[in-house]
Amino acid sequence: MSIRKAVIMAGGFGTRLRPLTMSIPKPMVPWQNRPMMEHIVSSSKRHGIRDVVFLAVLPAEHITEFFGEGTAHDISMRYMLAGGRLRYSRQCEECGVVSDERFIIISGDVLTDIDIEKAVAFHEERGAMATIVLTRVLSPFNTAS
């Protein structure tokens, strides 16, 4: 079974990437002359994603101006903005993401070459309710990435 819907989260304020994030949100910081989020959307599209919901705390003008409704990228793009601290589960419910249709959640500030279809197959083989894909990184902060 393929998954056609993705939720892209952007809850932080990009403080660790300052001064780059003083004027643009972290998902729009350029990498290889394209915003990080464009790389994420393109990768998701290659894996069959056609409906994207962007969840954010931050002002999203840069993102909405760049992506609009997603037509230039041949996807459907919707936006859900929250004041204060974002509660992703509640936001997913409010924007209609939580339903019988399956979806993936992607961090809006992480570039990865994950094989979404392989992760979905792993998930389905185990009959899991949820699956988290992580990788080991060399970090002095002992964080999961």
Coordinates of N, CA and C in Angstrom, one line a residue, residues 1-123:
M1 N 0.8 -1.2 0.0 CA 0.0 0.0 0.0 C 0.9 1.2 0.0
S2 N 0.6 2.1 -0.9 CA 1.4 3.4 -0.9 C 0.8 4.4 -0.1
I3 N 1.6 5.3 0.4 CA 1.1 6.5 1.2 C 1.2 7.7 0.3
R4 N 0.2 8.5 0.2 CA 0.1 9.6 -0.6 C 0.1 11.0 0.1
K5 N 0.0 10.9 1.4 CA -0.1 12.1 2.2 C 1.1 12.3 3.2
A6 N 1.6 13.5 3.3 CA 2.7 13.8 4.2 C 2.4 15.0 5.0
V7 N 2.8 15.0 6.3 CA 2.7 16.2 7.1 C 4.2 16.7 7.3
I8 N 4.5 17.9 7.0 CA 5.8 18.5 7.2 C 5.7 19.4 8.4
M9 N 6.5 19.2 9.4 CA 6.5 20.0 10.7 C 7.6 21.0 10.7
A10 N 7.2 22.2 11.2 CA 8.2 23.2 11.4 C 7.8 24.0 12.7
G11 N 8.2 23.4 13.8 CA 7.8 24.0 15.1 C 8.8 24.9 15.7
G12 N 10.1 24.8 15.3 CA 11.1 25.6 15.9 C 11.3 27.0 15.3
F13 N 12.2 27.7 16.0 CA 12.4 29.1 15.5 C 13.8 29.3 14.9
G14 N 14.5 28.2 14.7 CA 15.8 28.2 14.0 C 16.9 29.0 14.7
T15 N 16.8 29.0 16.1 CA 17.8 29.7 16.8 C 19.2 29.2 16.6
R16 N 19.4 27.9 16.4 CA 20.8 27.4 16.2 C 21.4 27.7 14.9
L17 N 20.5 28.1 13.9 CA 21.0 28.5 12.6 C 21.1 30.0 12.4
R18 N 21.0 30.8 13.4 CA 21.1 32.2 13.3 C 22.6 32.5 12.9
P19 N 22.8 33.5 12.1 CA 22.0 34.5 11.6 C 21.2 34.1 10.3
L20 N 21.4 32.9 9.8 CA 20.7 32.5 8.6 C 19.1 32.6 8.7
T21 N 18.7 32.3 9.9 CA 17.2 32.3 10.1 C 16.6 33.6 10.7
M22 N 17.4 34.6 10.7 CA 16.9 35.9 11.2 C 15.8 36.5 10.3
S23 N 15.9 36.1 9.0 CA 14.9 36.7 8.0 C 14.1 35.7 7.3
I24 N 14.4 34.4 7.4 CA 13.6 33.3 6.8 C 13.5 32.1 7.7
P25 N 12.4 31.4 7.6 CA 12.2 30.2 8.5 C 13.2 29.1 8.1
K26 N 13.6 28.3 9.1 CA 14.6 27.2 8.9 C 14.3 26.3 7.7
P27 N 13.0 25.9 7.4 CA 12.8 25.1 6.2 C 13.1 25.8 4.9
M28 N 13.2 27.1 4.9 CA 13.5 27.8 3.7 C 15.0 28.2 3.5
V29 N 15.8 27.8 4.5 CA 17.3 28.0 4.4 C 17.8 27.3 3.1
P30 N 18.5 27.9 2.3 CA 19.0 27.3 1.0 C 20.0 26.2 1.2
W31 N 20.0 25.2 0.5 CA 21.0 24.1 0.4 C 21.0 23.8 -1.1
Q32 N 22.2 23.9 -1.7 CA 22.4 23.6 -3.1 C 21.5 24.5 -3.9
N33 N 21.4 25.8 -3.5 CA 20.6 26.8 -4.2 C 19.1 26.6 -4.2
R34 N 18.6 25.7 -3.3 CA 17.2 25.5 -3.2 C 16.8 25.4 -1.7
P35 N 15.6 25.9 -1.3 CA 15.2 25.8 0.1 C 15.2 24.3 0.5
M36 N 15.6 24.1 1.8 CA 15.5 22.7 2.3 C 14.2 22.1 2.1
M37 N 13.1 22.9 2.3 CA 11.8 22.3 2.2 C 11.5 21.9 0.7
E38 N 12.1 22.5 -0.3 CA 11.9 22.1 -1.6 C 12.5 20.7 -1.9
H39 N 13.7 20.5 -1.3 CA 14.3 19.2 -1.3 C 13.4 18.1 -0.7
I40 N 12.8 18.5 0.4 CA 12.0 17.5 1.2 C 10.7 17.2 0.3
V41 N 10.1 18.2 -0.2 CA 8.9 18.0 -1.1 C 9.2 17.2 -2.3
S42 N 10.3 17.5 -3.0 CA 10.7 16.8 -4.2 C 11.0 15.3 -3.8
S43 N 11.7 15.1 -2.7 CA 12.0 13.7 -2.3 C 10.7 13.0 -2.0
S44 N 9.8 13.6 -1.3 CA 8.5 13.0 -1.0 C 7.7 12.7 -2.2
K45 N 7.7 13.6 -3.2 CA 7.0 13.4 -4.4 C 7.6 12.2 -5.2
R46 N 8.9 12.0 -5.2 CA 9.5 10.8 -5.9 C 9.0 9.5 -5.3
H47 N 8.6 9.6 -4.0 CA 8.1 8.4 -3.3 C 6.6 8.3 -3.3
G48 N 5.9 9.0 -4.2 CA 4.5 8.9 -4.3 C 3.6 9.8 -3.5
I49 N 4.2 10.7 -2.7 CA 3.4 11.7 -1.9 C 2.8 12.7 -2.9
R50 N 1.6 13.0 -2.8 CA 0.9 14.0 -3.6 C 0.1 15.0 -2.8
D51 N 0.0 14.8 -1.5 CA -0.8 15.7 -0.7 C 0.1 16.1 0.5
V52 N 0.4 17.4 0.7 CA 1.3 17.8 1.7 C 0.6 18.8 2.6
V53 N 0.7 18.6 3.9 CA 0.1 19.6 4.9 C 1.3 20.1 5.7
F54 N 1.5 21.4 5.7 CA 2.6 22.0 6.4 C 2.1 22.5 7.7
L55 N 2.7 22.1 8.8 CA 2.3 22.5 10.2 C 3.4 23.4 10.7
A56 N 3.0 24.6 11.2 CA 4.0 25.5 11.7 C 3.6 26.4 12.8
V57 N 4.5 26.8 13.7 CA 4.3 27.8 14.7 C 4.7 29.1 14.1
L58 N 5.7 29.1 13.3 CA 6.3 30.4 12.8 C 5.5 31.0 11.7
P59 N 5.7 32.3 11.4 CA 5.1 32.9 10.2 C 5.5 32.1 9.0
A60 N 4.6 31.8 8.1 CA 4.9 31.0 7.0 C 4.9 31.7 5.6
E61 N 4.9 33.0 5.6 CA 4.8 33.8 4.4 C 5.8 33.3 3.3
H62 N 7.1 33.1 3.8 CA 8.1 32.7 2.8 C 7.7 31.3 2.2
I63 N 7.2 30.4 3.0 CA 6.8 29.1 2.5 C 5.6 29.2 1.6
T64 N 4.5 29.9 2.1 CA 3.3 30.0 1.3 C 3.6 30.7 -0.1
E65 N 4.4 31.7 0.0 CA 4.7 32.4 -1.3 C 5.5 31.5 -2.2
F66 N 6.4 30.7 -1.7 CA 7.2 29.9 -2.6 C 6.4 28.7 -3.2
F67 N 5.6 28.0 -2.3 CA 4.9 26.8 -2.7 C 3.5 27.1 -3.2
G68 N 2.8 28.1 -2.6 CA 1.4 28.4 -3.0 C 0.6 27.1 -2.7
E69 N -0.2 26.7 -3.6 CA -1.1 25.5 -3.4 C -0.3 24.3 -3.9
G70 N 0.9 24.4 -4.3 CA 1.7 23.3 -4.8 C 1.7 22.9 -6.2
T71 N 0.9 23.7 -7.0 CA 0.7 23.3 -8.4 C 2.0 23.3 -9.2
A72 N 2.9 24.2 -8.9 CA 4.2 24.3 -9.7 C 5.0 23.0 -9.4
H73 N 4.7 22.4 -8.2 CA 5.5 21.1 -7.9 C 4.6 19.9 -8.1
D74 N 3.5 20.1 -8.7 CA 2.6 19.0 -9.0 C 2.1 18.2 -7.8
I75 N 1.8 18.9 -6.7 CA 1.3 18.4 -5.5 C 0.2 19.3 -4.9
S76 N -0.5 18.8 -4.0 CA -1.5 19.6 -3.2 C -0.8 20.1 -2.0
M77 N -0.8 21.4 -1.7 CA -0.1 21.9 -0.5 C -1.1 22.7 0.3
R78 N -1.2 22.3 1.6 CA -2.1 23.1 2.5 C -1.2 23.5 3.7
Y79 N -1.7 24.5 4.5 CA -0.9 25.0 5.6 C -1.8 25.1 6.8
M80 N -1.2 24.8 8.0 CA -1.9 24.9 9.2 C -0.9 25.6 10.2
L81 N -1.3 26.8 10.6 CA -0.4 27.6 11.5 C -1.0 27.7 12.8
A82 N -0.2 27.6 13.8 CA -0.6 27.7 15.2 C 0.1 28.7 16.0
G83 N -0.6 29.4 16.9 CA 0.0 30.4 17.7 C 0.7 29.7 18.9
G84 N 1.8 30.2 19.4 CA 2.4 29.6 20.6 C 3.0 28.2 20.3
R85 N 3.0 27.4 21.3 CA 3.6 26.0 21.1 C 2.7 25.1 20.3
L86 N 3.3 24.5 19.4 CA 2.5 23.6 18.4 C 2.3 22.2 19.0
R87 N 1.1 21.8 19.0 CA 0.8 20.4 19.4 C 0.4 19.7 18.1
Y88 N 1.4 19.0 17.6 CA 1.2 18.4 16.2 C 0.0 17.5 16.1
S89 N -0.2 16.7 17.2 CA -1.4 15.7 17.1 C -2.7 16.5 17.0
R90 N -2.8 17.6 17.7 CA -4.1 18.4 17.6 C -4.2 19.1 16.3
Q91 N -3.1 19.6 15.8 CA -3.1 20.3 14.5 C -3.4 19.3 13.4
C92 N -2.9 18.1 13.5 CA -3.2 17.1 12.4 C -4.7 16.8 12.4
E93 N -5.2 16.7 13.6 CA -6.7 16.4 13.7 C -7.5 17.6 13.2
E94 N -7.1 18.8 13.5 CA -7.9 20.0 13.1 C -7.8 20.2 11.6
C95 N -6.7 19.8 10.9 CA -6.6 20.1 9.5 C -7.1 18.8 8.7
G96 N -7.6 17.9 9.3 CA -8.2 16.7 8.6 C -7.2 15.7 8.2
V97 N -6.0 15.7 8.8 CA -5.0 14.7 8.4 C -5.3 13.4 9.1
V98 N -5.7 13.5 10.3 CA -6.0 12.2 11.1 C -7.4 11.7 10.6
S99 N -7.3 10.6 9.9 CA -8.4 9.9 9.3 C -8.0 8.4 9.1
D100 N -8.8 7.7 8.4 CA -8.4 6.3 8.1 C -7.3 6.2 7.1
E101 N -7.1 7.3 6.4 CA -6.0 7.4 5.4 C -4.6 7.5 6.1
R102 N -3.7 6.7 5.7 CA -2.4 6.7 6.3 C -1.5 7.8 5.8
F103 N -0.6 8.3 6.6 CA 0.3 9.4 6.2 C 1.6 9.3 6.9
I104 N 2.6 10.1 6.4 CA 3.9 10.1 7.1 C 4.1 11.5 7.6
I105 N 4.9 11.6 8.6 CA 5.3 12.9 9.2 C 6.8 13.1 9.0
I106 N 7.1 14.3 8.5 CA 8.5 14.6 8.1 C 8.9 15.9 8.8
S107 N 10.1 15.9 9.3 CA 10.6 17.2 9.9 C 10.9 18.1 8.8
G108 N 10.5 19.4 8.9 CA 10.8 20.4 7.9 C 12.1 20.9 7.8
D109 N 13.0 20.5 8.7 CA 14.4 21.0 8.7 C 15.5 19.9 8.7
V110 N 15.1 18.8 8.2 CA 16.0 17.7 8.1 C 16.1 17.1 6.7
L111 N 17.3 17.1 6.1 CA 17.4 16.5 4.8 C 17.8 15.1 4.9
T112 N 17.2 14.2 4.1 CA 17.5 12.8 4.2 C 17.3 12.1 2.9
D113 N 17.9 11.0 2.7 CA 17.6 10.2 1.5 C 16.9 8.9 1.8
I114 N 16.0 9.0 2.8 CA 15.3 7.8 3.3 C 14.4 7.3 2.1
D115 N 14.4 6.0 2.0 CA 13.5 5.3 1.1 C 12.1 5.1 1.8
I116 N 11.2 6.0 1.5 CA 9.9 6.0 2.1 C 9.2 4.7 1.9
E117 N 9.2 4.2 0.7 CA 8.5 3.0 0.3 C 9.1 1.8 1.2
K118 N 10.4 1.8 1.4 CA 11.0 0.7 2.2 C 10.6 0.8 3.6
A119 N 10.5 2.1 4.1 CA 10.1 2.3 5.5 C 8.6 1.9 5.7
V120 N 7.8 2.1 4.7 CA 6.4 1.7 4.7 C 6.3 0.2 4.7
A121 N 7.1 -0.4 3.9 CA 7.0 -1.9 3.8 C 7.4 -2.5 5.1
F122 N 8.5 -1.9 5.8 CA 8.9 -2.4 7.1 C 7.8 -2.2 8.1
H123 N 7.1 -1.1 8.0 CA 6.0 -0.8 8.9 C 4.8 -1.8 8.7

